[in-house]
PDB file of C-alpha atoms in Angstrom:
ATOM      1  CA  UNK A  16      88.458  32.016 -40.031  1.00 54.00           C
ATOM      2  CA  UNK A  17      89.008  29.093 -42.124  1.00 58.00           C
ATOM      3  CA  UNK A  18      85.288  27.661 -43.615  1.00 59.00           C
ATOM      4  CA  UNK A  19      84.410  24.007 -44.702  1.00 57.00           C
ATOM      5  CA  UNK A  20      84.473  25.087 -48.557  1.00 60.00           C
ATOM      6  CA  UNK A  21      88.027  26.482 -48.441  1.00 60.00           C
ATOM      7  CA  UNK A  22      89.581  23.713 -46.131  1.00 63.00           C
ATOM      8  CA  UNK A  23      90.615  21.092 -48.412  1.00 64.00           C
ATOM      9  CA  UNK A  24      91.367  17.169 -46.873  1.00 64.00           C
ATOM     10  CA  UNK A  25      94.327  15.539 -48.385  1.00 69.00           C
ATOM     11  CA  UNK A  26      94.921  12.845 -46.008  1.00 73.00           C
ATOM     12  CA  UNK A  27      91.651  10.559 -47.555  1.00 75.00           C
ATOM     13  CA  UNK A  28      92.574   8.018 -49.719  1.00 71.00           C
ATOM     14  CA  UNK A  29      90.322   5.708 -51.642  1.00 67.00           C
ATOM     15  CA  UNK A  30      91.323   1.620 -51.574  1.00 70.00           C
ATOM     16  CA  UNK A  31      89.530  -0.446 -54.400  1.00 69.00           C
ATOM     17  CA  UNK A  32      87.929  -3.399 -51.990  1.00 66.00           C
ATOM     18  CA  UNK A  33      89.671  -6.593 -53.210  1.00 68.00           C
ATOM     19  CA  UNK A  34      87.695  -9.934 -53.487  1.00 63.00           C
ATOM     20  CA  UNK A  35      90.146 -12.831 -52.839  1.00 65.00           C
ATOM     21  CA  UNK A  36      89.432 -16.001 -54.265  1.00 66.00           C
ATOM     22  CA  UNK A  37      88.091 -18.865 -51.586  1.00 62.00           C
ATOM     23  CA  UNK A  38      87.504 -16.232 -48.590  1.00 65.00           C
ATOM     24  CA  UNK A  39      84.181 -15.605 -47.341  1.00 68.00           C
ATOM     25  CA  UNK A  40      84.231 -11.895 -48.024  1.00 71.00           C
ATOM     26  CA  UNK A  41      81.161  -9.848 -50.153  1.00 75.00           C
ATOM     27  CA  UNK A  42      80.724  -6.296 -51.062  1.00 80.00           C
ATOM     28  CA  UNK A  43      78.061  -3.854 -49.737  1.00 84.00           C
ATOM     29  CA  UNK A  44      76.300  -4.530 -53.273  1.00 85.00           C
ATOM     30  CA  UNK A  45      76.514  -7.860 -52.867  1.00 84.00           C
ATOM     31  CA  UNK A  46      74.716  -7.909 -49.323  1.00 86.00           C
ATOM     32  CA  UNK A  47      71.929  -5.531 -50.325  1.00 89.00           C
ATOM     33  CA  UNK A  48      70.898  -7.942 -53.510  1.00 86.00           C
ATOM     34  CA  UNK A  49      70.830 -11.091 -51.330  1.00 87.00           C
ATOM     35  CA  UNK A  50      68.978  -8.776 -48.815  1.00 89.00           C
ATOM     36  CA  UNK A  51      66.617  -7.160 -51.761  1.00 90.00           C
ATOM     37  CA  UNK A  52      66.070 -11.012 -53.181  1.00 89.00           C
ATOM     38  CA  UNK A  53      65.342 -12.840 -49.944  1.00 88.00           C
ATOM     39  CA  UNK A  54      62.928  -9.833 -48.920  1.00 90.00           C
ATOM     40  CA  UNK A  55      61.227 -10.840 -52.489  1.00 89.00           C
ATOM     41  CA  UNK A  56      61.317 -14.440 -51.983  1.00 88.00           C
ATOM     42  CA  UNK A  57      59.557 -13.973 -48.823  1.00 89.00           C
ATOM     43  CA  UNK A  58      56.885 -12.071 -49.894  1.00 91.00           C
ATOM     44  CA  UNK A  59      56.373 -14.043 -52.792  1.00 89.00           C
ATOM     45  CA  UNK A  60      55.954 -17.211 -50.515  1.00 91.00           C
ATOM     46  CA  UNK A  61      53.572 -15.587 -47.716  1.00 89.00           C
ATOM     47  CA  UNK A  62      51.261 -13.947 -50.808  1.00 92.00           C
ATOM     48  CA  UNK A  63      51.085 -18.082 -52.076  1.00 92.00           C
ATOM     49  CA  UNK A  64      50.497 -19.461 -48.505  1.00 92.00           C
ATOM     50  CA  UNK A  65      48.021 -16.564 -47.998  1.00 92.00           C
ATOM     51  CA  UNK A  66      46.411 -17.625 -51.081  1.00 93.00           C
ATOM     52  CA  UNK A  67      46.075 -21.311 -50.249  1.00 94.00           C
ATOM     53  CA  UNK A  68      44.955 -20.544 -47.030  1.00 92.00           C
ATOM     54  CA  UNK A  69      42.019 -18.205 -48.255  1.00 93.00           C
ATOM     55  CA  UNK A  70      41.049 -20.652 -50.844  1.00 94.00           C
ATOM     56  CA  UNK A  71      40.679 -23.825 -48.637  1.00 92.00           C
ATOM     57  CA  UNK A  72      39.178 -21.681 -45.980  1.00 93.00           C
ATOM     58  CA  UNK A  73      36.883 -20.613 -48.809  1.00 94.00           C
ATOM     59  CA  UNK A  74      35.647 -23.945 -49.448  1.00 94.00           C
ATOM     60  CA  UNK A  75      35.523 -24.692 -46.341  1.00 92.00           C
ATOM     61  CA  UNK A  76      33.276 -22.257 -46.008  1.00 93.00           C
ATOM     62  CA  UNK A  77      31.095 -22.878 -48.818  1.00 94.00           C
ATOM     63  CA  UNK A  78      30.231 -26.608 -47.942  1.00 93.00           C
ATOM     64  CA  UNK A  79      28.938 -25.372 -44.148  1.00 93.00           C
ATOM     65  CA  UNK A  80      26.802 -23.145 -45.880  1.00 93.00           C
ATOM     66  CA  UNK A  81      25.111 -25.826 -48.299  1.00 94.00           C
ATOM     67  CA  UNK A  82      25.251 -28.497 -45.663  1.00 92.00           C
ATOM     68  CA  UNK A  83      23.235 -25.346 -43.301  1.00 93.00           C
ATOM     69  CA  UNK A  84      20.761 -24.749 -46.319  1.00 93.00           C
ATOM     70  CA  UNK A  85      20.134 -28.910 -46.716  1.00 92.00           C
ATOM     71  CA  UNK A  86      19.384 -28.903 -43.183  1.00 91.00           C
ATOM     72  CA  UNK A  87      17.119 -26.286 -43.819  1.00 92.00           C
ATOM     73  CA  UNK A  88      15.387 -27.812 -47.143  1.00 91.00           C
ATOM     74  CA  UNK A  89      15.280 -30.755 -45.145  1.00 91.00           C
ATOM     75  CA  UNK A  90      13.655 -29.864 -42.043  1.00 89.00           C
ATOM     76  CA  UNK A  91      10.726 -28.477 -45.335  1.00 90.00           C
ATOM     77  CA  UNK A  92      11.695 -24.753 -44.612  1.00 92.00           C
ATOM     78  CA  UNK A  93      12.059 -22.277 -46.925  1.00 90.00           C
ATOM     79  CA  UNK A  94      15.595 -20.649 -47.591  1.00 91.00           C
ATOM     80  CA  UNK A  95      14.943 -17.766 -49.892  1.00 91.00           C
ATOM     81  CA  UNK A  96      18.682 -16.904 -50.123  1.00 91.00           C
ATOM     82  CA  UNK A  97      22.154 -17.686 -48.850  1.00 94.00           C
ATOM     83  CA  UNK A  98      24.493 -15.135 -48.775  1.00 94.00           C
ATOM     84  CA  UNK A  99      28.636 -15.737 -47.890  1.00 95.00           C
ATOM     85  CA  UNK A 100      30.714 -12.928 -46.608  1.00 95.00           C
ATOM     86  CA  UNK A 101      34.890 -13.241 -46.387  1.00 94.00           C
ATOM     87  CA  UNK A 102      35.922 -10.495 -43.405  1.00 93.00           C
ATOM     88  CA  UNK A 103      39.165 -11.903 -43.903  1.00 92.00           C
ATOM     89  CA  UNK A 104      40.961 -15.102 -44.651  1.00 91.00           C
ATOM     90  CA  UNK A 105      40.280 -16.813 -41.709  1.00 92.00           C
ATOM     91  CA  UNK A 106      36.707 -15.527 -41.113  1.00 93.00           C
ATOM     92  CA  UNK A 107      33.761 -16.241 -43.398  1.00 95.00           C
ATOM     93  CA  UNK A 108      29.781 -15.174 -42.285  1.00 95.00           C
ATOM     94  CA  UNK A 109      26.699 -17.374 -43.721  1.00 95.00           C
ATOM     95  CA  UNK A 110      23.518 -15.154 -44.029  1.00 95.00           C
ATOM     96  CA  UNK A 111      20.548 -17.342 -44.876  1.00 95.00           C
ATOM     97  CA  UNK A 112      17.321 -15.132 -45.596  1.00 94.00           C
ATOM     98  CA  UNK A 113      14.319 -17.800 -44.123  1.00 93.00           C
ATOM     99  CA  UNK A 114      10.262 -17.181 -45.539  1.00 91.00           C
ATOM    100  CA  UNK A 115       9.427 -15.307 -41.973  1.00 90.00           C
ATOM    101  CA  UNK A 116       6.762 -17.968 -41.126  1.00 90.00           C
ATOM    102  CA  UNK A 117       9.287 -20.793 -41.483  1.00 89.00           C
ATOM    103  CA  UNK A 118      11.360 -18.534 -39.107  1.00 89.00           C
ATOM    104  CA  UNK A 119       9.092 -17.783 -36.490  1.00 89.00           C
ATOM    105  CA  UNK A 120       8.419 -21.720 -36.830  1.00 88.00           C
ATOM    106  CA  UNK A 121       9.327 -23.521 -33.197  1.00 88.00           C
ATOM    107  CA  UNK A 122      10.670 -26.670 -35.268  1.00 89.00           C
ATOM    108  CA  UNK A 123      13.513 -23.922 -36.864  1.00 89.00           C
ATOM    109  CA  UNK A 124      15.232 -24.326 -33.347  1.00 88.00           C
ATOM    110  CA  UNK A 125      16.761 -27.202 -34.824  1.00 88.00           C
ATOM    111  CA  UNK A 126      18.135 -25.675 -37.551  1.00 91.00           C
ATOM    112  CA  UNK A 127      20.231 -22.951 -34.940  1.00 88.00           C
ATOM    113  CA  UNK A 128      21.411 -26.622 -32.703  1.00 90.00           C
ATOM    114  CA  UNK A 129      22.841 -28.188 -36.390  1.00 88.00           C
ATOM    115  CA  UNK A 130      24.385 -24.548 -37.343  1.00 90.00           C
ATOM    116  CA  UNK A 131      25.486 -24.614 -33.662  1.00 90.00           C
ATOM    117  CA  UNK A 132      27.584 -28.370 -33.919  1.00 89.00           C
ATOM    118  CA  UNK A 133      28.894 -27.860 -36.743  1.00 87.00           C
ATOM    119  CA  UNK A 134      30.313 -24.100 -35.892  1.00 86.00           C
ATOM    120  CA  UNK A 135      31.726 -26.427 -32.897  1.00 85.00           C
ATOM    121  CA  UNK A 136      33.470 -28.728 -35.121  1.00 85.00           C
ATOM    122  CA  UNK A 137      34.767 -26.472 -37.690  1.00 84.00           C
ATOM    123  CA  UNK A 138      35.950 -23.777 -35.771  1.00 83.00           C
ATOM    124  CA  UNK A 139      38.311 -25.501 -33.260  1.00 72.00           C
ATOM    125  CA  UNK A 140      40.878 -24.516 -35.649  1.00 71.00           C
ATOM    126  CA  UNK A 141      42.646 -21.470 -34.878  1.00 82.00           C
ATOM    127  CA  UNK A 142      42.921 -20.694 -38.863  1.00 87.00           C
ATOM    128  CA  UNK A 143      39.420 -21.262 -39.119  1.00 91.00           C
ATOM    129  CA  UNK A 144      36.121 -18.881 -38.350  1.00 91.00           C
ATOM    130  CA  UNK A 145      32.560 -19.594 -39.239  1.00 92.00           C
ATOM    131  CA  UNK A 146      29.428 -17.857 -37.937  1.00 93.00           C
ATOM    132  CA  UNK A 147      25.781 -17.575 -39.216  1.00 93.00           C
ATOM    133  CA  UNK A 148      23.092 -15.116 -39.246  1.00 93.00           C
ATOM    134  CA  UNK A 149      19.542 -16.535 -39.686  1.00 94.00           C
ATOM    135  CA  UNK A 150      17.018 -13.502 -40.504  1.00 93.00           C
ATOM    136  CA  UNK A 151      13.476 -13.526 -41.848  1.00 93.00           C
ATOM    137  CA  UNK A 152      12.918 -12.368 -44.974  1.00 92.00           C
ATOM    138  CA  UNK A 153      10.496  -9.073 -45.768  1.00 90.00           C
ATOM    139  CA  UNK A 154       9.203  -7.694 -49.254  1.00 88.00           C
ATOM    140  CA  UNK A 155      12.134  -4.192 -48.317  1.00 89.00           C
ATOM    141  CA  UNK A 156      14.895  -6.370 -48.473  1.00 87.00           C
ATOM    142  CA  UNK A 157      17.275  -5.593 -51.413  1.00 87.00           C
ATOM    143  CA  UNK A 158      19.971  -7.963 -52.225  1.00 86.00           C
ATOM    144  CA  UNK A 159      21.866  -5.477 -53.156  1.00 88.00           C
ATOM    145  CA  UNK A 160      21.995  -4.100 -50.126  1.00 89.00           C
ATOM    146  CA  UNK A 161      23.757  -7.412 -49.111  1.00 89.00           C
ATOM    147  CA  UNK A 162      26.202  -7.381 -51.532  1.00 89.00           C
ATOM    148  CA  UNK A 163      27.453  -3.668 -50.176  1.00 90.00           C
ATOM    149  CA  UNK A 164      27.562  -4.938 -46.637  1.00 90.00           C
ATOM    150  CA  UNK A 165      30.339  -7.669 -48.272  1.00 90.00           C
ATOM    151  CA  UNK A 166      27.767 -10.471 -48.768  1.00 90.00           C
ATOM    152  CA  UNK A 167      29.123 -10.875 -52.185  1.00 91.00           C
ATOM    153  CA  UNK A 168      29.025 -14.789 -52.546  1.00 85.00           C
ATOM    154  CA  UNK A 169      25.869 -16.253 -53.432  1.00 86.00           C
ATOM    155  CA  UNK A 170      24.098 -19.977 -53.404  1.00 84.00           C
TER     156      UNK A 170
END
């Protein structure tokens, strides 16, 4: 019985690959650099347009969070911090830390119907989330603590 090691093929023969001149012909090497290069350009361009998207969602999301804390100052409550958390780069949370008698204050309704429009008006765009948290503030509260749960931007 013959085996694979002592069976020797004659009948292959090897044919250089010829480029001629004008014809729309490319080698395999040719086809996996365009493919390599076009895979890089790609990436390349999504990491940019991810980039540009985060940063004008960014400050986006800055600006509803000082427009939130004017609304706050000027309504004469006090905003003890404001915290801004990216999730991702469409999605950005506002935590504003109110003195707990300002919060506990019937007039600070307002301040939830402004937060309220202007979520409304901002975040009609699909590319585009905003939300707030409004919490009292208490003497156990560690900003630090804030800045692990991603709260990492401050005002």
């Amino acid at each position: 019985m013959e085996t694979l090691e002592s069976k020797k093929s004659i009948n292959w023969d090897l044919q250089p690959v010829k480029v001629v001149e004008g014809e729309n012909f490319f080698t395999q090497d040719q086809l996996i650099d365009a493919y390599l290069k076009g895979k890089e350009y790609l990436r390349s361009r999504d990491q940019e347009m991810f980039i540009k998207q985060l940063e004008s969602n960014l400050e986006l999301a800055k600006q509803l969070s000082e427009t939130i804390f004017e609304a706050i100052s000027a309504e004469g409550f006090n905003c003890k911090i404001v915290r801004l958390k990216i999730k991702d780069i469409y999605s950005f949370t506002g935590i504003f830390i109110i003195d707990a008698i300002d919060y506990r204050s019937k007039i600070f309704r307002k301040i939830y119907d402004k937060s309220i429009q202007l979520k409304k008006e901002k975040n009609s765009e699909k590319t585009f989330d905003f939300s707030t948290i409004f919490t009292p503030y208490n003497q156990f509260l560690e900003e630090n603590k804030l800045v692990a749960d991603g709260y990492t931007l401050s005002y």
